[in-house]
PDB file of C-alpha atoms in Angstrom:
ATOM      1  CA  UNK A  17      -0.686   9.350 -15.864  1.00  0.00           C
ATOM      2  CA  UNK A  18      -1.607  12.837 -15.775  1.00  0.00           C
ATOM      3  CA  UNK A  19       0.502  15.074 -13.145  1.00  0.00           C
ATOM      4  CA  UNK A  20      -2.908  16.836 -12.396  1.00  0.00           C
ATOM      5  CA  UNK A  21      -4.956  13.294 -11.475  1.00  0.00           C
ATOM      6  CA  UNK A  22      -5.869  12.667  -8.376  1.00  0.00           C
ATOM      7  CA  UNK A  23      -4.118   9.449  -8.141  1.00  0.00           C
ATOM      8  CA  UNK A  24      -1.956   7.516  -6.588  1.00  0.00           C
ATOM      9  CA  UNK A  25      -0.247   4.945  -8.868  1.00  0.00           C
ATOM     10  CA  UNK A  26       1.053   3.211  -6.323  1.00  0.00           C
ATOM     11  CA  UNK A  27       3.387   5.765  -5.477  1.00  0.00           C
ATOM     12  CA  UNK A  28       1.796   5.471  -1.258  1.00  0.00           C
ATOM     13  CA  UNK A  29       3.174   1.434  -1.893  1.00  0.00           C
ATOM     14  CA  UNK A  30       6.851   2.420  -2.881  1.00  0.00           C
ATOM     15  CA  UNK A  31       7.266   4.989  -0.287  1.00  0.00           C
ATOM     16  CA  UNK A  32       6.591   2.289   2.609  1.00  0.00           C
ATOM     17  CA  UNK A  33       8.402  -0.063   0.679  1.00  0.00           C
ATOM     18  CA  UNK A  34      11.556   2.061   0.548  1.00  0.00           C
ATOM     19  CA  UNK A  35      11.470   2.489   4.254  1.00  0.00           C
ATOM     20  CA  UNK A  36       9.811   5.999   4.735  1.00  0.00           C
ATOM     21  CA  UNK A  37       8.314   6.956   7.941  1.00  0.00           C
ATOM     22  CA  UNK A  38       4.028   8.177   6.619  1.00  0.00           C
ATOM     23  CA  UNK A  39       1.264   9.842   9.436  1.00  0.00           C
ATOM     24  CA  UNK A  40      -2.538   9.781   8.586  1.00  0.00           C
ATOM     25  CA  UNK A  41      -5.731   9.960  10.023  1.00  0.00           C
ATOM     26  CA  UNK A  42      -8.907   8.220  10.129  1.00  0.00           C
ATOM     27  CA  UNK A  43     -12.045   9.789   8.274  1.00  0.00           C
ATOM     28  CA  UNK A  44     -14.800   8.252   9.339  1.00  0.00           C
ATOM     29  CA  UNK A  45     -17.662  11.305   9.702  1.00  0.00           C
ATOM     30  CA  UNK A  46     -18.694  10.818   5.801  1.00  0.00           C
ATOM     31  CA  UNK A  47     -17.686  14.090   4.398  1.00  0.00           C
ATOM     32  CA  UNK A  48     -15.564  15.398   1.913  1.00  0.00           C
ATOM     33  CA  UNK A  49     -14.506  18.452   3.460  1.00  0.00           C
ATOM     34  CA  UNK A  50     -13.607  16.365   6.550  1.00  0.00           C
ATOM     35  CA  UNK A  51     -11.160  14.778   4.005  1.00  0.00           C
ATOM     36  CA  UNK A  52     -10.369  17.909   2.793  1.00  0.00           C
ATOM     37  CA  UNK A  53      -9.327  19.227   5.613  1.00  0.00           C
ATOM     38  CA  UNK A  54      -7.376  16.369   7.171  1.00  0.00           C
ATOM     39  CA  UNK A  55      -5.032  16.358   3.576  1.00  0.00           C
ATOM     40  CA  UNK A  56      -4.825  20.065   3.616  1.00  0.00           C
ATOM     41  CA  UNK A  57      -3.176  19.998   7.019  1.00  0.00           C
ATOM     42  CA  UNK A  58      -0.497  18.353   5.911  1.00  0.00           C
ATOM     43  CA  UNK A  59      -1.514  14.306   6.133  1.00  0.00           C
ATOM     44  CA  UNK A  60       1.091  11.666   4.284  1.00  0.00           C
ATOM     45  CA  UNK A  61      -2.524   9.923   3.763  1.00  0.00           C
ATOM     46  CA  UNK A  62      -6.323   9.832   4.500  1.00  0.00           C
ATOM     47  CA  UNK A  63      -8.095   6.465   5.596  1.00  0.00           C
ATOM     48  CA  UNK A  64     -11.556   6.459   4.539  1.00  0.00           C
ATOM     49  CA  UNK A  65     -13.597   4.058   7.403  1.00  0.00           C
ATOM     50  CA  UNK A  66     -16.237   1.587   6.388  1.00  0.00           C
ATOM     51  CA  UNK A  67     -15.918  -0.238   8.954  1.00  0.00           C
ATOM     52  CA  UNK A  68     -16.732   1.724  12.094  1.00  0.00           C
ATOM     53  CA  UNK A  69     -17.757   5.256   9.855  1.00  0.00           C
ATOM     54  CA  UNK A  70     -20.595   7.164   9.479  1.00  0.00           C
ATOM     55  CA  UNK A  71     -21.199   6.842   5.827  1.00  0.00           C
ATOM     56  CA  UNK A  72     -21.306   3.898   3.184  1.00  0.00           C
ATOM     57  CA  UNK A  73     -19.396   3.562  -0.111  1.00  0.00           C
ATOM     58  CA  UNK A  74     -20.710   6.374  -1.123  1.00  0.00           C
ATOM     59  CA  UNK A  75     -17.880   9.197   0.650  1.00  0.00           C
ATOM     60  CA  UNK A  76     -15.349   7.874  -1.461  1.00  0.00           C
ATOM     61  CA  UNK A  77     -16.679   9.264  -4.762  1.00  0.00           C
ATOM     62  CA  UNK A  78     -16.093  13.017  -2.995  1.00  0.00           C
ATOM     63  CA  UNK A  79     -13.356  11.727  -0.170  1.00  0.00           C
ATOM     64  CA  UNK A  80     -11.189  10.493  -2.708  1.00  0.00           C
ATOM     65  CA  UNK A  81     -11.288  13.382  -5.042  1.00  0.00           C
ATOM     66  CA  UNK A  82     -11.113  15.472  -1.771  1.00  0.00           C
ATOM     67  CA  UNK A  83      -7.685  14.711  -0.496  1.00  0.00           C
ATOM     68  CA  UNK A  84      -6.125  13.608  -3.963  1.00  0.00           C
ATOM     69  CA  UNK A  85      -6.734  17.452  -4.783  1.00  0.00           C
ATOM     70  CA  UNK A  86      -3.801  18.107  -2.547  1.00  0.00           C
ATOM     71  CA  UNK A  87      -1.400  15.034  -3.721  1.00  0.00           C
ATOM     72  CA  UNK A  88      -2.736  13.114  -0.549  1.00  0.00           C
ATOM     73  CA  UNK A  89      -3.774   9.524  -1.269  1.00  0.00           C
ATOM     74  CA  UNK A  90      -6.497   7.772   0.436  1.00  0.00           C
ATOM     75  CA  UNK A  91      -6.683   4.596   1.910  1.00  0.00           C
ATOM     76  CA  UNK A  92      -9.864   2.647   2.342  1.00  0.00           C
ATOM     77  CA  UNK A  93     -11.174   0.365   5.228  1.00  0.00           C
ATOM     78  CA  UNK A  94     -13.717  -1.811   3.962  1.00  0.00           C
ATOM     79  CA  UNK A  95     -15.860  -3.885   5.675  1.00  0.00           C
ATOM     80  CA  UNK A  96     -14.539  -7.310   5.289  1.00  0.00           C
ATOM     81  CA  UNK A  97     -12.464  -9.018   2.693  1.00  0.00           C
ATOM     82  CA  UNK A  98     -15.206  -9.827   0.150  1.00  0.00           C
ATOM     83  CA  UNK A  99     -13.915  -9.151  -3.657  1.00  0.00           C
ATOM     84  CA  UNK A 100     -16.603  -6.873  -4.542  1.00  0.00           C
ATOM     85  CA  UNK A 101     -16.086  -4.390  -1.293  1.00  0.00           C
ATOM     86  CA  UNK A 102     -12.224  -4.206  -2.456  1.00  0.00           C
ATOM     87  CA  UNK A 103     -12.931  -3.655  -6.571  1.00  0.00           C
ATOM     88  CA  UNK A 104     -15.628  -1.224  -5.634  1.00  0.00           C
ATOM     89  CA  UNK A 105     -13.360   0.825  -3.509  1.00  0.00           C
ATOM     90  CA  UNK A 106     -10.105   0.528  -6.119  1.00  0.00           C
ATOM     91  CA  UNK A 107     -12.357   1.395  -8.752  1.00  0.00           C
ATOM     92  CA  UNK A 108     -13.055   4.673  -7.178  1.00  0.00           C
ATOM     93  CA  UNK A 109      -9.500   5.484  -7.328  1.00  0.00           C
ATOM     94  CA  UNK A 110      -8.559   4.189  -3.358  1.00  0.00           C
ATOM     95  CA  UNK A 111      -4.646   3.643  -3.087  1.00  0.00           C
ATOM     96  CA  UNK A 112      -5.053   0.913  -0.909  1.00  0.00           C
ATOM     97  CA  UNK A 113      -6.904  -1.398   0.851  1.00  0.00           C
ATOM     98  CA  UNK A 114      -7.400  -1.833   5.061  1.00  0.00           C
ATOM     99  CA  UNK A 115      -9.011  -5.169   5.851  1.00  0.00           C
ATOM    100  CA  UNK A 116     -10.186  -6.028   9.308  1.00  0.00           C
ATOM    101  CA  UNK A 117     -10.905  -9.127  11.183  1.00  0.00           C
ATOM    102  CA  UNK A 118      -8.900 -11.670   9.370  1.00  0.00           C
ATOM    103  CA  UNK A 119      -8.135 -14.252  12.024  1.00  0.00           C
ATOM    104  CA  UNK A 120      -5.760 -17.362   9.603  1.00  0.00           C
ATOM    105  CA  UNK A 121      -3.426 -16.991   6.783  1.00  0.00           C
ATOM    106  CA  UNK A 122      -5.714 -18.363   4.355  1.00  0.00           C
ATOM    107  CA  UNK A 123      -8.222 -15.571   4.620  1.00  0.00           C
ATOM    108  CA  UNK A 124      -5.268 -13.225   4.138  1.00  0.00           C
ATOM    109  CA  UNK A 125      -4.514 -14.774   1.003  1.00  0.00           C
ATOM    110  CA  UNK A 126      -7.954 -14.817  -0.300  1.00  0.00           C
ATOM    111  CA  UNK A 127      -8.413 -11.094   0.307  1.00  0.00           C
ATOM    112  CA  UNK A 128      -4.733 -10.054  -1.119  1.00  0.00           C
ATOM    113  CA  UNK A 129      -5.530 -11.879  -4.459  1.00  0.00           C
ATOM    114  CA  UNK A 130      -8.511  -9.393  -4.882  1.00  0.00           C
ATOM    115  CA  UNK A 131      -5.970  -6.379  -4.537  1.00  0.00           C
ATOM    116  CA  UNK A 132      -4.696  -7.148  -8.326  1.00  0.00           C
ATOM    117  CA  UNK A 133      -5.784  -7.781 -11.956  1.00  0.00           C
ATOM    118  CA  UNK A 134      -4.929 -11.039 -13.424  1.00  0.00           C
ATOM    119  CA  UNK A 135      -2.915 -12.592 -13.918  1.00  0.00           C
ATOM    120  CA  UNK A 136      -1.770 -11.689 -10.319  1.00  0.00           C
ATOM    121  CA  UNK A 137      -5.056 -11.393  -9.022  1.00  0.00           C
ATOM    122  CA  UNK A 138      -8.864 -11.788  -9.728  1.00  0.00           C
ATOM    123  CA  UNK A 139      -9.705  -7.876  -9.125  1.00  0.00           C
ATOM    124  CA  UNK A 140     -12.449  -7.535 -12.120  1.00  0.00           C
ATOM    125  CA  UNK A 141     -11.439  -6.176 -14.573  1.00  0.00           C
ATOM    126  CA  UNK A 142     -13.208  -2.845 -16.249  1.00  0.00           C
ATOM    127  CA  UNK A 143     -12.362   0.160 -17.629  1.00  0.00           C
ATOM    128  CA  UNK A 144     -15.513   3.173 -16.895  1.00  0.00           C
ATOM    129  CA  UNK A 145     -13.944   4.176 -13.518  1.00  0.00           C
ATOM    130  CA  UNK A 146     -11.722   6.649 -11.995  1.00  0.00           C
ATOM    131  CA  UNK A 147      -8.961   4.375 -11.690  1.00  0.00           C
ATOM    132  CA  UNK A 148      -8.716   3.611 -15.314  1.00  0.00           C
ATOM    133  CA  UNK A 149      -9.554   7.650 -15.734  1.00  0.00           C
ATOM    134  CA  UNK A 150     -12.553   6.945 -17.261  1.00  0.00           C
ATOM    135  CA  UNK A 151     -11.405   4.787 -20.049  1.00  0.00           C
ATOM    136  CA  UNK A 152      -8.253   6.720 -21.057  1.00  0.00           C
ATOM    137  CA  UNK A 153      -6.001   4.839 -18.995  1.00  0.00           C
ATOM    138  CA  UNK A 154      -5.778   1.467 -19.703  1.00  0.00           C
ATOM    139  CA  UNK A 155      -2.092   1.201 -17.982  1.00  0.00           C
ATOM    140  CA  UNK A 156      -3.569   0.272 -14.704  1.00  0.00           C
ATOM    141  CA  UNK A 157      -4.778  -3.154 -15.967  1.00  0.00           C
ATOM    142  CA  UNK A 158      -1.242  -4.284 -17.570  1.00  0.00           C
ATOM    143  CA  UNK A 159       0.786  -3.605 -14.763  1.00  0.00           C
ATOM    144  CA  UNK A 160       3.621  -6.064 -13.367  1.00  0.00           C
ATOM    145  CA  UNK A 161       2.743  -6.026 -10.104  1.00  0.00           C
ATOM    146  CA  UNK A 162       0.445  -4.942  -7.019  1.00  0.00           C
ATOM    147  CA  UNK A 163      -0.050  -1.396  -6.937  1.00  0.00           C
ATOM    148  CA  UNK A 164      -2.584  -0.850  -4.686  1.00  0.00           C
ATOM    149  CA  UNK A 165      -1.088  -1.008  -0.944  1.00  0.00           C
ATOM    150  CA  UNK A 166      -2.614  -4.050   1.294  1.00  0.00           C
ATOM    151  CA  UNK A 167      -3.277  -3.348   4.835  1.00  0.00           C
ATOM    152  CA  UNK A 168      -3.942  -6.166   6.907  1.00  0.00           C
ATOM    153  CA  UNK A 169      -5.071  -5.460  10.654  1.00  0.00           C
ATOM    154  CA  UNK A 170      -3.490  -7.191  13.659  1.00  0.00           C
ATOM    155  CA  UNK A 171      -6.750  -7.136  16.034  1.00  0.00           C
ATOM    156  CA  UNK A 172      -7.128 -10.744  17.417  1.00  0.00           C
ATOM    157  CA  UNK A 173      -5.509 -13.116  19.095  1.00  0.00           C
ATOM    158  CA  UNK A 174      -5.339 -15.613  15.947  1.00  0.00           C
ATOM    159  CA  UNK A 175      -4.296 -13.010  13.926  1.00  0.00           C
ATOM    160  CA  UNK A 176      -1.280 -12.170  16.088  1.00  0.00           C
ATOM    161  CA  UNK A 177      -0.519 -16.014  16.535  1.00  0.00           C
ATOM    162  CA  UNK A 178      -0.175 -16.410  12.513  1.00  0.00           C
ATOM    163  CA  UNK A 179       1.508 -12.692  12.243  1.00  0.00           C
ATOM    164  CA  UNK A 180       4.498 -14.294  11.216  1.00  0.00           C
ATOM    165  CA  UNK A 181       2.604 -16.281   7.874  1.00  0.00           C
ATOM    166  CA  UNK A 182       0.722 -13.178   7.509  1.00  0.00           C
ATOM    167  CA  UNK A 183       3.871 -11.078   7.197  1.00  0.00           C
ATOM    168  CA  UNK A 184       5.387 -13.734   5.010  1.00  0.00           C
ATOM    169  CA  UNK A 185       2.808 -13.012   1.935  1.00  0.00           C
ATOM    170  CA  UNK A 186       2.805 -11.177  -1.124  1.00  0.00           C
ATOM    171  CA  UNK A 187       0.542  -8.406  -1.530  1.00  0.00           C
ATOM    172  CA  UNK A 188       1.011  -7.656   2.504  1.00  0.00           C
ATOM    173  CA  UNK A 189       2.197  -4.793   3.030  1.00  0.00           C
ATOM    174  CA  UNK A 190       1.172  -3.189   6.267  1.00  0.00           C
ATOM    175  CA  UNK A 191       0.593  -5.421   9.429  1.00  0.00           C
ATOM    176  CA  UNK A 192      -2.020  -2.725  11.115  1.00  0.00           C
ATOM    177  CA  UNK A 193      -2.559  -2.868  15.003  1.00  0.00           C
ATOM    178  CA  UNK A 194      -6.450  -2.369  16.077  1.00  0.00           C
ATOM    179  CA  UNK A 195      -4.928  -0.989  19.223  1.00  0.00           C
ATOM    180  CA  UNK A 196      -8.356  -1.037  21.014  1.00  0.00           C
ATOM    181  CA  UNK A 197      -9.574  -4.739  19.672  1.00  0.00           C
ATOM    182  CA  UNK A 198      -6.276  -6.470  20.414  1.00  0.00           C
ATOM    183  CA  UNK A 199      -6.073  -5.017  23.651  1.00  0.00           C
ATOM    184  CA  UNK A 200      -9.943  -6.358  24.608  1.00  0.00           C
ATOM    185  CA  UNK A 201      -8.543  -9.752  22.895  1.00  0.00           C
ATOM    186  CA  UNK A 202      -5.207 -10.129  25.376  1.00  0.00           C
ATOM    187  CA  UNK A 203      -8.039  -9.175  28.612  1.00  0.00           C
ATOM    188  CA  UNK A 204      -5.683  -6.021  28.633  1.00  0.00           C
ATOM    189  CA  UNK A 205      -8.858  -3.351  27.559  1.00  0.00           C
ATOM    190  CA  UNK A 206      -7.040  -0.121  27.328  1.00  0.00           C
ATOM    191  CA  UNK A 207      -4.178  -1.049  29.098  1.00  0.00           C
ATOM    192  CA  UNK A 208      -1.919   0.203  25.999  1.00  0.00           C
ATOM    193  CA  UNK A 209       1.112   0.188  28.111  1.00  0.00           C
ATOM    194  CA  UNK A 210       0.870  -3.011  29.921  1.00  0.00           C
ATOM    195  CA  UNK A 211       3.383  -5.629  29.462  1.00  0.00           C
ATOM    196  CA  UNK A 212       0.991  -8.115  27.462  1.00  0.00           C
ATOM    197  CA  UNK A 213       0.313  -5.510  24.886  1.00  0.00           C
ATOM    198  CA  UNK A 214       3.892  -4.155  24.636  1.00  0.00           C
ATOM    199  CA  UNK A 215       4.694  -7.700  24.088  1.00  0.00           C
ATOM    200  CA  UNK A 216       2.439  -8.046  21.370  1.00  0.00           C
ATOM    201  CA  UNK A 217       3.687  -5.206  19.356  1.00  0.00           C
ATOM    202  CA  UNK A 218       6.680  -6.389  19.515  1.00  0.00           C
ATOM    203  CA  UNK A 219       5.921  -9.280  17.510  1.00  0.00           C
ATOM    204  CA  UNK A 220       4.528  -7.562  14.888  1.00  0.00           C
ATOM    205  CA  UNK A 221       7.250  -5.242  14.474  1.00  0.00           C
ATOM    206  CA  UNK A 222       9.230  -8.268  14.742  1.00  0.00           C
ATOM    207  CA  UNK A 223       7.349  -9.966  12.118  1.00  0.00           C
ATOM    208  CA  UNK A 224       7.167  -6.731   9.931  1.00  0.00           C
ATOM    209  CA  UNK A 225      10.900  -6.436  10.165  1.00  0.00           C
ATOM    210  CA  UNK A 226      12.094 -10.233   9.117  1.00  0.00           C
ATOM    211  CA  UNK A 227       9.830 -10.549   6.488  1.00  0.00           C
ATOM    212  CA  UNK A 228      10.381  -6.731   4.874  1.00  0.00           C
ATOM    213  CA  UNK A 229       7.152  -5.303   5.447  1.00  0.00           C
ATOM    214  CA  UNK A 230       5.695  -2.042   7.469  1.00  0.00           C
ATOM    215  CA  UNK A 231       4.279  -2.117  10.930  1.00  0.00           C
ATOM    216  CA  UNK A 232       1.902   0.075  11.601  1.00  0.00           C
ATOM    217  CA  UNK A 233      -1.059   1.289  14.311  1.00  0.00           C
ATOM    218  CA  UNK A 234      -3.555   3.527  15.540  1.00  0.00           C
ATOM    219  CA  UNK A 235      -2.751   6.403  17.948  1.00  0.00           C
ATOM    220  CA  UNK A 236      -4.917   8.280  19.985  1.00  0.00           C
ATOM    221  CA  UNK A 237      -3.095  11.550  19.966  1.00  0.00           C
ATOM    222  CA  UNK A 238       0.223  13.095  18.472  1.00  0.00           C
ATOM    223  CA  UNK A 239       2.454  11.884  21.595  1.00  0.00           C
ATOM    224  CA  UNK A 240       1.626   8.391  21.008  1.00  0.00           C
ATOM    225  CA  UNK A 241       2.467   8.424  17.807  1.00  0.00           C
ATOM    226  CA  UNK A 242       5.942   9.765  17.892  1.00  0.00           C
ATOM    227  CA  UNK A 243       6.134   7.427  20.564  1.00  0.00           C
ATOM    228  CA  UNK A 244       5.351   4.124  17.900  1.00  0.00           C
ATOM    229  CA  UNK A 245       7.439   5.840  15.315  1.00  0.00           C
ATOM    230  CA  UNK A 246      10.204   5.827  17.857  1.00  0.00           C
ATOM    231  CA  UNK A 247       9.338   1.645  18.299  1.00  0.00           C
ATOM    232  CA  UNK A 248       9.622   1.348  14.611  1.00  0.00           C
ATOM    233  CA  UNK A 249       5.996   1.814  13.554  1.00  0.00           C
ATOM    234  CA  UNK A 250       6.287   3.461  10.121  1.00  0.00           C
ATOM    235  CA  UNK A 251       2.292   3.858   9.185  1.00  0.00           C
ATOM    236  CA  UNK A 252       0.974   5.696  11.639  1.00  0.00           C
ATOM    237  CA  UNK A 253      -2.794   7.032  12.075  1.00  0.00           C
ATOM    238  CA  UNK A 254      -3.283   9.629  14.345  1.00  0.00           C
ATOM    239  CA  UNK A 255      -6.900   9.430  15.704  1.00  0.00           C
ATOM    240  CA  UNK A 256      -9.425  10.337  13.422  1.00  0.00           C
ATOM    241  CA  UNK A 257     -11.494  13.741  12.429  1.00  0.00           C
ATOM    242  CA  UNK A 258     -14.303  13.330  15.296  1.00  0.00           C
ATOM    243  CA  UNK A 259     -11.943  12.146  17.913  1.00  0.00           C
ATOM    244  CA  UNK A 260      -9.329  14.947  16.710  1.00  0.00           C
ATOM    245  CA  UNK A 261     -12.448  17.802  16.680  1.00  0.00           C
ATOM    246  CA  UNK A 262     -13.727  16.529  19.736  1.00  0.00           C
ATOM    247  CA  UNK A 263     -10.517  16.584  21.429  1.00  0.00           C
ATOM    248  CA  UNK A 264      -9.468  20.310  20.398  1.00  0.00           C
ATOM    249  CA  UNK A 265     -13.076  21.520  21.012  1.00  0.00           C
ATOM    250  CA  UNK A 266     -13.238  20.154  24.591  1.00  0.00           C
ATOM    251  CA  UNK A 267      -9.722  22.251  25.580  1.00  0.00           C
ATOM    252  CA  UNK A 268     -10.893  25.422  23.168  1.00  0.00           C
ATOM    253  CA  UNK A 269     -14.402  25.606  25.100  1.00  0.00           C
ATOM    254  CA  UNK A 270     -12.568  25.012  29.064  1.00  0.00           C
ATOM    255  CA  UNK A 271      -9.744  27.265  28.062  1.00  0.00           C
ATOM    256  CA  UNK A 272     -12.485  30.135  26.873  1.00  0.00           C
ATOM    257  CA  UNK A 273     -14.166  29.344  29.958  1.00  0.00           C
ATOM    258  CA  UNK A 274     -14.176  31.117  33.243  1.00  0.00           C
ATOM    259  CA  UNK A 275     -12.805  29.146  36.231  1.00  0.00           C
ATOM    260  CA  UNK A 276     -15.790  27.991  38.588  1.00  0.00           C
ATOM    261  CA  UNK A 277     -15.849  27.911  41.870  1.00  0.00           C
ATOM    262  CA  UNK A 278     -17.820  25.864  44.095  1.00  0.00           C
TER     263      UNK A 278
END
């Protein structure tokens, strides 16, 4: 591969694999320089959102080129685990692969066989795209194994019950916590520190941890998240570039502000 391309290789994949601790951010207000800036300032990775974003396949031509300018990979939430939302997003050079709202096992293992080319997959297979560099890289299609990292989220309550066959499966890599959906599932909405949902990540770090795989969740702000990294969370998201703009705006404009008085 080149050492100036903006891609990842798979390299995102090994570092979780060998244990390492990563911190990203969601992207989700379909712009490049929103990318941009969330890689400059220092971001293990990017996640590109689909799913709940403002923009359509589209931001990853840009997004992707974005943050792989500064050696920061981007991850992509699509919206559901069809084979053509995954190749479309891999093709445009994504180094992995969030899906949401996979409730049984089976679904898993449908969506983690699009991930690959065969023979370990069914990923179509084509070489005019970025992640074949335009042609000029055919290594990408002979590979031995997965490259691109699978992120499957944790977000119902049938989800959590099969965690453990979830965990168990090739091509999973990341058990993801939707924080905010899982909590609405246990009737815990918000309640991130109540005993239900504690209990509940528990068992997917549990699961994470027999079965050699990477927990990891969605924190609203930078104490939270050392917090999960503390609990053994090693892919860690750290709100997203609306909710992180909104946030510093609202204490730049009442710090800047005089004090009112009734």
């Amino acid at each position: 591969m080149n050492n100036n391309s903006p891609l990842d290789a798979g390299s995102l994949r090994r570092r979780l694999a060998n244990g390492e601790t990563t911190v990203g951010t969601f992207v989700g207000m379909a712009s490049s320089t929103a990318a941009e800036v969330c890689a400059a300032a220092g971001a293990d990775w990017i996640l590109i959102d689909l799913e709940h974003g403002s923009g359509s396949e589209d931001v990853l031509r840009d997004g992707i080129l974005a943050a792989g300018s500064y050696g920061v990979p981007t991850v992509v939430r699509i919206e559901s685990g069809e084979r053509i939302r995954i190749g479309r997003a891999l093709d445009q050079g994504a180094a992995g692969i969030m899906v949401p709202r996979l409730d049984k096992p089976d679904q898993v293992a449908d969506a983690i066989t699009h991930l690959a080319y065969p023979p370990h997959g069914d990923r179509g297979v084509a070489t005019y795209n970025r992640s074949c560099r335009w042609g000029m890289d055919r290594s990408p299609l002979l590979t031995d194994e997965q490259s691109a990292l699978g992120v499957i989220q944790i977000e119902t309550l049938a989800s959590l019950d099969s965690v453990d066959e979830i965990a168990a499966q090739d091509g999973v890599d990341v058990l993801f916590v939707g924080p905010l959906d899982l909590s609405f599932a246990l009737g815990v909405p918000l309640q991130f520190d109540s005993p239900v949902f504690t209990a509940a990540l528990g068992r997917v770090l549990e699961a994470a941890h027999q079965h050699g795989k990477t927990a990891g969740i969605l924190a609203a702000n930078a104490a939270l998240a050392a917090g999960y990294v503390e609990l053994g969370f090693r892919f860690v998201a750290i709100g997203s570039d609306s909710t992180m703009l909104a946030a510093a705006l609202t204490k730049a404009f009442a710090t800047a502000r005089p004090e009112q008085t009734a």
